[in-house]
Short mmCIF file of C-alpha atoms in Angstrom, two decimals:
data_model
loop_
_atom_site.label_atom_id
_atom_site.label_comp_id
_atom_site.label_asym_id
_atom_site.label_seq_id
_atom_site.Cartn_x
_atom_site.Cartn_y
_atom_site.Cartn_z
CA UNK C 1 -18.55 116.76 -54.29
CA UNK C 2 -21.94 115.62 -52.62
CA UNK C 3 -23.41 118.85 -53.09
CA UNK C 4 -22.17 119.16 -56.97
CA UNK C 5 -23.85 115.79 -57.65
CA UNK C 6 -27.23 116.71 -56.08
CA UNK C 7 -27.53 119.69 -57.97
CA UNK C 8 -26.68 117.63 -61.23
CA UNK C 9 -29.56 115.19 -60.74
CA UNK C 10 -32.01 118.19 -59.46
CA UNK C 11 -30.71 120.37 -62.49
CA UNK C 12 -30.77 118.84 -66.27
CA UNK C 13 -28.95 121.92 -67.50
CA UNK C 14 -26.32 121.42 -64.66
CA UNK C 15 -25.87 118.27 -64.95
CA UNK C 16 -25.06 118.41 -69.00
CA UNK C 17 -23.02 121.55 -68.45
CA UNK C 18 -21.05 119.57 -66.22
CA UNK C 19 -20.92 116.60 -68.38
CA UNK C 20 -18.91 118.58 -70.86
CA UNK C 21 -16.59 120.75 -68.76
CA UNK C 22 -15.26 117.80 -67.38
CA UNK C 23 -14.07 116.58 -70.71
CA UNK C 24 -10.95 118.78 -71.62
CA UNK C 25 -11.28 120.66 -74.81
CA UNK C 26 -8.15 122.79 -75.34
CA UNK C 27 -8.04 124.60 -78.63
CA UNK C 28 -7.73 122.18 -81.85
CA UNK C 29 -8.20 119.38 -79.41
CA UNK C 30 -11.95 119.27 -79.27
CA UNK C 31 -12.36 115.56 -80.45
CA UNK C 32 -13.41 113.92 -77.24
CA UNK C 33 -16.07 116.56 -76.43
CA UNK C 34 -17.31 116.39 -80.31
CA UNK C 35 -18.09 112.63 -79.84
CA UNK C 36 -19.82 113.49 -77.04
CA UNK C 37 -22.16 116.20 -78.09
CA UNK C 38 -22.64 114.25 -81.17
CA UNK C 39 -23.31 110.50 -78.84
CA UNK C 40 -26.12 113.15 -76.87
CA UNK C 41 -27.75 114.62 -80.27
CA UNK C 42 -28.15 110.99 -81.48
CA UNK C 43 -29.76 110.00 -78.48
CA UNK C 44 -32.17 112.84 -78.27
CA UNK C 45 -33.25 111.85 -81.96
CA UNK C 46 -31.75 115.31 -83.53
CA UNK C 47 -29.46 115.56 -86.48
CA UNK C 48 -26.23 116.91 -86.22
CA UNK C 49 -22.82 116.37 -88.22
CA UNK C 50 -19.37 117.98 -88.42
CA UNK C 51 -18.36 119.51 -90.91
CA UNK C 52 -14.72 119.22 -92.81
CA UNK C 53 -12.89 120.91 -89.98
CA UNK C 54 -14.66 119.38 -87.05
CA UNK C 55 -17.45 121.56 -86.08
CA UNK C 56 -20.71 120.84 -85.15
CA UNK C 57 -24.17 121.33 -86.94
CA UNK C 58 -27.20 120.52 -85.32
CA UNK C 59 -30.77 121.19 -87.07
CA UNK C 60 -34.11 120.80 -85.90
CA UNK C 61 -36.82 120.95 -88.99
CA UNK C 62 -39.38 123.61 -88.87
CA UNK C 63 -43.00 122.65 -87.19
CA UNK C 64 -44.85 125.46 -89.19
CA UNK C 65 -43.91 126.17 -92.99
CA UNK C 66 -42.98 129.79 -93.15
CA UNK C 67 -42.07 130.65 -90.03
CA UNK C 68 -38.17 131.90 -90.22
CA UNK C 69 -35.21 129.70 -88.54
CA UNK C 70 -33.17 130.80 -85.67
CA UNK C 71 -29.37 129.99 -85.25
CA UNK C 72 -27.69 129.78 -81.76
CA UNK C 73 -24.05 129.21 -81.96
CA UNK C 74 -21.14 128.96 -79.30
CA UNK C 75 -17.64 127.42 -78.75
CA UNK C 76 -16.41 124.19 -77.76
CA UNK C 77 -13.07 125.09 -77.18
CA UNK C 78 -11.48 126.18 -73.67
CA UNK C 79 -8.84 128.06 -72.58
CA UNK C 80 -6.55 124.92 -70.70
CA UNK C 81 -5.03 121.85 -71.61
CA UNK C 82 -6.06 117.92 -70.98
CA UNK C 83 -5.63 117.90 -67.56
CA UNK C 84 -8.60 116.91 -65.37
CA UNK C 85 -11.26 119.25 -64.15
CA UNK C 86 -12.34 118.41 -60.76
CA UNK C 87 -15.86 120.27 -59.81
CA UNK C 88 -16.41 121.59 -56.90
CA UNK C 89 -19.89 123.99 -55.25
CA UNK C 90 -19.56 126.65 -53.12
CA UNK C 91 -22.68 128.54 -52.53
CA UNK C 92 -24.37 129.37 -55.19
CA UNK C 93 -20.78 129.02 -57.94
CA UNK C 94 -19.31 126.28 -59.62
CA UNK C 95 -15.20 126.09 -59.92
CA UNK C 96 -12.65 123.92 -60.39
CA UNK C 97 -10.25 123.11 -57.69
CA UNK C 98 -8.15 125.82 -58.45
CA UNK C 99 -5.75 123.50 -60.48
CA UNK C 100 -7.24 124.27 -64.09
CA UNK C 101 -9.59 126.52 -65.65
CA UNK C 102 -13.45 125.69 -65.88
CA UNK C 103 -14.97 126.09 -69.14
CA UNK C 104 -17.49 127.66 -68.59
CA UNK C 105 -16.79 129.54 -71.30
CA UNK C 106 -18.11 128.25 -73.68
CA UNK C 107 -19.28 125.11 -72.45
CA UNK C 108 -22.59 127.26 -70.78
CA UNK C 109 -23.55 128.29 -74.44
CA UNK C 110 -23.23 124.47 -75.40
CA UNK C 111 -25.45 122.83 -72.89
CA UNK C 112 -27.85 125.72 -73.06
CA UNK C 113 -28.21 124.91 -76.54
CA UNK C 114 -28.27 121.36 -76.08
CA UNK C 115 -30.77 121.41 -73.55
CA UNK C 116 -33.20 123.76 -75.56
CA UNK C 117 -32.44 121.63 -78.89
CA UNK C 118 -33.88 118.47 -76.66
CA UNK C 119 -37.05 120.19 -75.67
CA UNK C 120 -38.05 121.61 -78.69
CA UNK C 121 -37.73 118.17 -80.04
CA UNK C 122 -39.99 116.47 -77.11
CA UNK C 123 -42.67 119.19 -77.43
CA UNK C 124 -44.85 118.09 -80.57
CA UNK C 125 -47.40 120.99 -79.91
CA UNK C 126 -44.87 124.15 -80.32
CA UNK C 127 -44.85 126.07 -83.24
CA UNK C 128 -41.78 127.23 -85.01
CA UNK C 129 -39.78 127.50 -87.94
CA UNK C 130 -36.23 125.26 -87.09
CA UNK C 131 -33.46 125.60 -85.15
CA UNK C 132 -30.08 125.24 -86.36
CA UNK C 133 -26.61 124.92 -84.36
CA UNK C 134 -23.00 125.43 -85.06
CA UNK C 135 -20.36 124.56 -81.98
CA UNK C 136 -17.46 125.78 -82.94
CA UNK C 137 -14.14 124.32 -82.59
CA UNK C 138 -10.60 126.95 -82.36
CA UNK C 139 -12.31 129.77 -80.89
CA UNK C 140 -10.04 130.76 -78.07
CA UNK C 141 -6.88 130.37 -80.03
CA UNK C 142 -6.93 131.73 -83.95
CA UNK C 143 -11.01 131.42 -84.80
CA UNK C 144 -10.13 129.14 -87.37
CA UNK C 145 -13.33 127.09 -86.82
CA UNK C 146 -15.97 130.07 -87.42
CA UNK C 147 -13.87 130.73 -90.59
CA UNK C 148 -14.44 127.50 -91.72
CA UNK C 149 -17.81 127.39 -90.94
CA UNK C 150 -19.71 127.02 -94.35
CA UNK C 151 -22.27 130.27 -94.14
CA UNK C 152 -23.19 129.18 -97.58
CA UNK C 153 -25.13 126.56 -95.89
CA UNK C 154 -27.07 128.61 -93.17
CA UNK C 155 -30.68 128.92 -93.76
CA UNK C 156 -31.35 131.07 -90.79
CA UNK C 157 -30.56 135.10 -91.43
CA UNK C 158 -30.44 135.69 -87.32
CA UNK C 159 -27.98 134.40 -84.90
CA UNK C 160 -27.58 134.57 -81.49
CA UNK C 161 -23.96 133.91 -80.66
CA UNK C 162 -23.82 132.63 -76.46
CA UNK C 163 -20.55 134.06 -75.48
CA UNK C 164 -20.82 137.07 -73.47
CA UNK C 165 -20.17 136.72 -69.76
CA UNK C 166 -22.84 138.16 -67.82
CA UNK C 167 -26.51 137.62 -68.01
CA UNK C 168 -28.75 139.64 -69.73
CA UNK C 169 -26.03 141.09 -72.27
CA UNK C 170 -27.20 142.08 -75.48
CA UNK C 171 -24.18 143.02 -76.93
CA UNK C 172 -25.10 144.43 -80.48
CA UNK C 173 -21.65 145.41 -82.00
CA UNK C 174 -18.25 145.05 -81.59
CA UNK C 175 -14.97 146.72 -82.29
CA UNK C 176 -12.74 145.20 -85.13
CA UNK C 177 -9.11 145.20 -84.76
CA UNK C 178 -6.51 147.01 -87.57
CA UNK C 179 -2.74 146.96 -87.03
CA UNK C 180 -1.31 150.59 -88.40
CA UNK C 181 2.36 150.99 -88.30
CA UNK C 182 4.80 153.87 -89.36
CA UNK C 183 8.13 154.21 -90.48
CA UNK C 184 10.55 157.10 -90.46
CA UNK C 185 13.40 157.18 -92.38
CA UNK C 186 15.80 160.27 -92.54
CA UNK C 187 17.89 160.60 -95.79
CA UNK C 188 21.02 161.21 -93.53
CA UNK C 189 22.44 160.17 -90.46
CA UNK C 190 25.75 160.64 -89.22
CA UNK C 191 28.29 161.56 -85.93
CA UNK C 192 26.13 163.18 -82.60
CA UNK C 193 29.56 164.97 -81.65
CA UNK C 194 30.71 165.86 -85.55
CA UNK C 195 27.81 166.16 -87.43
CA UNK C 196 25.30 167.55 -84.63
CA UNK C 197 25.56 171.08 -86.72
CA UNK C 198 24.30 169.87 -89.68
CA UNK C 199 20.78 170.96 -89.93
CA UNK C 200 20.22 168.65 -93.05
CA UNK C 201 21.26 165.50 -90.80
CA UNK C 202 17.75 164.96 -88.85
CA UNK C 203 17.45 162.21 -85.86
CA UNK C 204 14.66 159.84 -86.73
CA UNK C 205 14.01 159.13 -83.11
CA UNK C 206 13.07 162.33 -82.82
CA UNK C 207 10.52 162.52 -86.06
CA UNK C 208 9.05 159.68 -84.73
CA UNK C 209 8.44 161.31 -81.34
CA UNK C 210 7.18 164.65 -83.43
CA UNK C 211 4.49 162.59 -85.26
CA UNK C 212 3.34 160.58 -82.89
CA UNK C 213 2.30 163.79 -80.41
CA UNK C 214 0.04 164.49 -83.24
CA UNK C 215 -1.41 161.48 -83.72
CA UNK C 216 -4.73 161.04 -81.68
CA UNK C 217 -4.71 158.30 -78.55
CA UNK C 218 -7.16 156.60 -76.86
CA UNK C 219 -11.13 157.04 -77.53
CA UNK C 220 -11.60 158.56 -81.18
CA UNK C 221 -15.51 157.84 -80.92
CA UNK C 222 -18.47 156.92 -78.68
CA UNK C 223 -21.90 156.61 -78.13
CA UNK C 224 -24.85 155.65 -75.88
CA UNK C 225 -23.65 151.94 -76.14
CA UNK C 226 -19.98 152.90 -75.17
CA UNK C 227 -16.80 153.33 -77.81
CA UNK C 228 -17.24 153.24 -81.05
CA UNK C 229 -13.89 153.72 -82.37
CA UNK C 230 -9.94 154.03 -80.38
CA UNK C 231 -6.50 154.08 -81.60
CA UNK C 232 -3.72 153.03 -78.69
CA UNK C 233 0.15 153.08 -79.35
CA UNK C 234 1.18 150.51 -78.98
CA UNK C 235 4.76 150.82 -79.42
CA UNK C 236 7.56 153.32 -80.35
CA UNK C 237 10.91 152.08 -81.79
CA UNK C 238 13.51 154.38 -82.51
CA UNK C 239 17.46 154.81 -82.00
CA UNK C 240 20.61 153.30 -81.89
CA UNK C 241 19.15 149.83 -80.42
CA UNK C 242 20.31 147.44 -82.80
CA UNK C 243 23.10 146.13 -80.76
CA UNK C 244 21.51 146.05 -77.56
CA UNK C 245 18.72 143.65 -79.33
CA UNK C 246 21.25 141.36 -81.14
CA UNK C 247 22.90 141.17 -77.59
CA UNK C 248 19.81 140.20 -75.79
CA UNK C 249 19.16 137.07 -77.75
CA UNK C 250 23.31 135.22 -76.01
CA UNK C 251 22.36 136.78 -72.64
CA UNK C 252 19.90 136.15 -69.43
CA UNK C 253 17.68 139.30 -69.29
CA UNK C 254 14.70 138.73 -68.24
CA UNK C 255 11.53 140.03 -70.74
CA UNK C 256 10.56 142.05 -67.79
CA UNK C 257 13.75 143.81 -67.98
CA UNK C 258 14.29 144.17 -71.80
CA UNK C 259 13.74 147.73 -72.16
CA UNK C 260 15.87 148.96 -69.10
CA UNK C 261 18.54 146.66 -70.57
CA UNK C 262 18.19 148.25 -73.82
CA UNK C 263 18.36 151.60 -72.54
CA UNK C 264 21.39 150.81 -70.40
CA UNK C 265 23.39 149.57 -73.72
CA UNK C 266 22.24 151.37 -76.28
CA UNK C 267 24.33 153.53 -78.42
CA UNK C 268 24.08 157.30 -78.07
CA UNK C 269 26.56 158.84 -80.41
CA UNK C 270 24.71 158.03 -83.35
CA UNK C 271 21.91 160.07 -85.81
CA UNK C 272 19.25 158.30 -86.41
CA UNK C 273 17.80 157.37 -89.29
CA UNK C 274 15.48 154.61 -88.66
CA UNK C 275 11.98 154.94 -85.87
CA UNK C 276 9.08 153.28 -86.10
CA UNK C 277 5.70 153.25 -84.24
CA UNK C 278 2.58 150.63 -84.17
CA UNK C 279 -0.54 151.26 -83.21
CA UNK C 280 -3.72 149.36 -82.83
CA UNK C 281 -7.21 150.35 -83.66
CA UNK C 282 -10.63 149.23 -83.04
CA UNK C 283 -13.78 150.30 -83.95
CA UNK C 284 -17.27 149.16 -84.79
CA UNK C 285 -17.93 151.30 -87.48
CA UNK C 286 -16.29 151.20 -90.80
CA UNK C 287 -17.01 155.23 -91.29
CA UNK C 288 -15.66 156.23 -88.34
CA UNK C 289 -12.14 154.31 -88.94
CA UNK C 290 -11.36 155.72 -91.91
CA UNK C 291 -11.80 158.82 -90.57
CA UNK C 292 -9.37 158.47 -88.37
CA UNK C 293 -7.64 156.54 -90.83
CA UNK C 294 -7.61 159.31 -93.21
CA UNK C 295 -7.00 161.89 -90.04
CA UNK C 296 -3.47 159.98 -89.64
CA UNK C 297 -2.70 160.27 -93.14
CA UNK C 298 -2.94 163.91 -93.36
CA UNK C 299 -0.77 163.97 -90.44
CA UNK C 300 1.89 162.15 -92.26
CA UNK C 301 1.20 164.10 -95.72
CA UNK C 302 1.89 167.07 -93.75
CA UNK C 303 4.77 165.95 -92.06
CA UNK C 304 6.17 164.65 -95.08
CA UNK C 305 6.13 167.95 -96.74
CA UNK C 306 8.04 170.15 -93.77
CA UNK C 307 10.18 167.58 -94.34
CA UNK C 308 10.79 167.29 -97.94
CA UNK C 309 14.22 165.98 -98.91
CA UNK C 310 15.36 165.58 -95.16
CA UNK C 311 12.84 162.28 -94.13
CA UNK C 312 10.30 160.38 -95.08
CA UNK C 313 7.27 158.87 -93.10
CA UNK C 314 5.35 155.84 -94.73
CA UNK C 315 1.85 154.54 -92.70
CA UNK C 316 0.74 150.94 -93.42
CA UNK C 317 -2.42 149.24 -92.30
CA UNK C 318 -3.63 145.85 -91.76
CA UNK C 319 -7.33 144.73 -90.64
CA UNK C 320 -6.56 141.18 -88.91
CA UNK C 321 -10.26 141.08 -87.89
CA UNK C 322 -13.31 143.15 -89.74
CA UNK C 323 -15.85 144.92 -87.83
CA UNK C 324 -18.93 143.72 -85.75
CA UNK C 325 -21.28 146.79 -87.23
CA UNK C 326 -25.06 147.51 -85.63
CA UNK C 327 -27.25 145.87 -87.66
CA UNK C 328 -30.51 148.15 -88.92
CA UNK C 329 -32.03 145.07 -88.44
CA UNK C 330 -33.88 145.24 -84.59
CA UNK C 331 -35.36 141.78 -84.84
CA UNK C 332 -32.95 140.17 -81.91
CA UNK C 333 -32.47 143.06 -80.18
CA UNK C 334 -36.73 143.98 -79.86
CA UNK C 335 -37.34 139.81 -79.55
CA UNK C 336 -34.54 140.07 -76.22
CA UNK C 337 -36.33 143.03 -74.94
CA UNK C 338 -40.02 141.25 -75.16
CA UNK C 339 -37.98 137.94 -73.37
CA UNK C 340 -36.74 139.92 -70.96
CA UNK C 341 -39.82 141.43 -69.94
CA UNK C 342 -41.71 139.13 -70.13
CA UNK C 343 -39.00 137.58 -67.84
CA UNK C 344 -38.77 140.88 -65.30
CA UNK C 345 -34.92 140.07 -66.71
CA UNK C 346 -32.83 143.49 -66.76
CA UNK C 347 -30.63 143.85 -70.10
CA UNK C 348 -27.63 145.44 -70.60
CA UNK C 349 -27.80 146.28 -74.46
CA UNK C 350 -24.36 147.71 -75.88
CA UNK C 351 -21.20 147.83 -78.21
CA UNK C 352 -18.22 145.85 -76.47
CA UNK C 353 -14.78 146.80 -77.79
CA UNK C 354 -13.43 143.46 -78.53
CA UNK C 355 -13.54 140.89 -80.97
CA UNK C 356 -15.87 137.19 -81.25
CA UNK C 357 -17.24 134.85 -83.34
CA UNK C 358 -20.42 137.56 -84.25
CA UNK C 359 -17.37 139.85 -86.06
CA UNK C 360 -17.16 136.51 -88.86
CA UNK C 361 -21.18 136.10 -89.34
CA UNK C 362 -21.79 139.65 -89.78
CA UNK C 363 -19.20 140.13 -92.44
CA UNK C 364 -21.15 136.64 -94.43
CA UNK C 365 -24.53 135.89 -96.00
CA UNK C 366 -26.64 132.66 -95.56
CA UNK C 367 -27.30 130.34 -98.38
CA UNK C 368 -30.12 132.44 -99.54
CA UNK C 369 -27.75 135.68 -100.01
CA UNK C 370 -28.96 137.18 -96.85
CA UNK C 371 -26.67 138.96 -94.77
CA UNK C 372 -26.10 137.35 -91.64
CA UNK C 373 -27.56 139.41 -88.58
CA UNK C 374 -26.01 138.11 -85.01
CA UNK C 375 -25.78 139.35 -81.76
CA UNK C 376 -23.85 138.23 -78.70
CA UNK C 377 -25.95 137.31 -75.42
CA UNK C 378 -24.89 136.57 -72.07
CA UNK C 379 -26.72 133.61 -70.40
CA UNK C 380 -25.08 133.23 -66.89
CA UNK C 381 -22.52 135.51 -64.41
CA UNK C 382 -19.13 133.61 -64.99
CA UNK C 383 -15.81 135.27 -63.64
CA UNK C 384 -12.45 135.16 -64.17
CA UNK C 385 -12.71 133.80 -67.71
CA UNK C 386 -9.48 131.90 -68.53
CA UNK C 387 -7.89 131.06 -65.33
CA UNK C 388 -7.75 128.95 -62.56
CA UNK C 389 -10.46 131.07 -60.61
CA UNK C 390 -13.28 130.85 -63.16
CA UNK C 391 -16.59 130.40 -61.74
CA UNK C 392 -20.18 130.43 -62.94
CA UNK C 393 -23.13 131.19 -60.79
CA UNK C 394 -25.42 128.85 -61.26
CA UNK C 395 -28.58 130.13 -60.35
CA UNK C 396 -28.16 133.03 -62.91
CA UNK C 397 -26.94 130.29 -65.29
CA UNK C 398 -31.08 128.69 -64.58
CA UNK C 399 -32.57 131.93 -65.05
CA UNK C 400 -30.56 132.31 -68.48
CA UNK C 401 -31.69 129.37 -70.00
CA UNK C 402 -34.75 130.43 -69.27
CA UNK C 403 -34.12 133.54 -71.05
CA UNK C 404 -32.73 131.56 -74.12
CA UNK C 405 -36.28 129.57 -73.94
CA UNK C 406 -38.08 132.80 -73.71
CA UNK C 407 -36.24 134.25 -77.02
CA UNK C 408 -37.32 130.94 -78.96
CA UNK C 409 -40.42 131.87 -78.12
CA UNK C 410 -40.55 135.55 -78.58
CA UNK C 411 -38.78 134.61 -81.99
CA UNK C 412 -41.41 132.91 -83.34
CA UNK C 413 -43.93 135.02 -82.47
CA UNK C 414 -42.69 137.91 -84.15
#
């Protein structure tokens, strides 16, 4: 612990990250480390607020008229619960005591942006055009705080969201994420010993297996940043497994054991009619997905027609969360290249095949009309995100503030 506190009074950025990971923030239960953002802000002179569902906005007025705004925004919420974080150093990485997670993620974005909020503030003599801040609350859990964010209200058109987990990731798209299930239902079942010669009597668990061979699986799309677009099954239901279910729910099988259990009792003397399959889908381009979209639906049209009268296959698809799609806009991604060398900082600029808060700004437009431009940056090494062995190195975390200092000022040069 004497080592930990050392650093903290060498280290301004250490010492507020580690002001705010040690206040618990699980998701929707962000209220103690609001006040105390908001207690810091007021201190340091800067306005900030929450909004109707609790998150944070922080602006710092413009020092030259015409000059453009920039936007950081991270999360305040953790992976965890209110239990106490004890710190502790080893080497150059900062953990827990391996009872809890950290929070580093995304409590690094948060100081960071604290920190550079407070010395843009102290520093009369720089010239820029504002700074605004959202913290986020609910971002682990549902993203119910970005949604509520009011973009309406944004004056700043680019956005660098601090989320990503390495430093020196430029991460300029990202995958969305579309639910796509199929049915199968054949017009007539019947008897596996009596009716097995009926060729007009067609086993569902079957038709299911039939279209999904066609169906394409795994990476549909890629490019020099990495995949674009991918389609995984994600399951395949089909058979006589209805009383092996209803029996599961009055017994002691274990989840892990579920499907042997349901294979054991299943019943076998039985045509199908009913099969189902669900896939998932990403991508980070709209074009490419409903290609493959459209792909899967000729499938089915074609299936559907061998077999007319006999079965019928129905496709349904849901986006739960749109599409984080390259901007034509190279503003952030030429003003992190400049920072970075003028930093001797490598990047890693890509796609990454996941979703974030950058998926909700990109899909809105400021209060001017303007669509929203961000891009995801990495400002320190942490590891093992969301469990008890999450760690941040600490010297990278120095040299990525330093980076985020170095964009604010590439920024408003440009």
């Amino acid at each position: 612990m004497e080592n930990i506190n050392l650093l903290r009074n060498k280290y301004k950025l250490i010492d507020l990250f580690c002001t705010l990971v040690q206040i618990p923030s699980p998701s929707l239960k962000e209220e103690k480390v609001t006040e105390k953002i908001l207690e810091i802000f007021k201190k340091s002179g800067i306005e900030a607020k929450t909004d109707d569902y609790g998150n944070i906005r922080a602006k710092i007025p413009a020092s030259v008229q015409g000059k453009r705004p920039l936007m950081l925004s991270s999360h305040m919420d953790v992976v965890g619960d209110n239990s106490p974080i004890n710190l502790n150093l080893n080497g150059n990485i900062i953990e827990t005591d391996k009872t809890r997670t950290l929070g580093a993620d995304d409590k690094s974005g948060v100081a960071a942006a604290i920190l550079l909020a407070q010395e843009i503030t102290e520093n009369k003599e720089l010239k820029h055009g504002g700074l605004e801040i959202i913290f986020t609350r609910d971002e682990e859990q549902n993203m119910t705080g970005v949604h509520n964010v009011k973009m309406n209200e944004i004056e700043a058109e680019h956005i660098f969201v601090m989320d990503a987990d390495k430093l020196g990731q430029v991460q300029i798209s990202g995958a969305d994420y579309t639910s796509l299930q199929i049915d199968i239902k054949s017009l007539k079942g019947g008897h596996s010993g009596i009716d097995i010669e009926d060729e007009t009597r067609l086993n569902a668990a079957k038709l299911i297996a039939e279209l999904v061979s066609e169906i394409p699986q795994g990476v549909y799309k890629k490019d020099e940043f990495g995949v674009v677009t991918s389609i995984n099954l994600g399951v395949i239901i089909g058979g006589g497994i209805e009383t092996a279910v209803n029996n599961i729910k009055s017994s002691d099988v274990k989840s892990s054991q579920y499907i042997g259990y349901i294979l054991d009792k299943a019943v076998t003397n039985v045509i199908n009619t009913k099969a189902g399959a669900k896939y998932s889908i990403r991508s980070s381009n709209r074009e490419y997905e409903n290609n493959l979209i459209n792909e899967i639906k000729e499938i089915i049209e074609k299936f559907n027609k061998k077999y007319e009268g006999l079965a019928i296959a129905q496709m349904e698809t849901v986006e739960k969360m749109p599409p984080f799609e390259k901007s034509k806009d190279e503003t952030l991604v030429n003003t992190a290249k400049q920072a970075g060398k003028n930093l001797n900082l490598n990047l890693d600029i890509s796609s990454f095949h996941a979703g974030a808060e950058t998926h909700i700004y990109a899909n809105n437009k400021n209060k001017y009309g303007v669509e929203l431009k961000p891009v995801l940056i990495g400002l320190a090494d942490i590891y093992n995100m969301h469990s008890e062995d999450e760690q941040i190195d600490y010297k990278s975390y120095l040299k990525g503030y330093e980076f985020l200092k170095e964009l604010f000022k590439v920024y408003n040069q440009m």
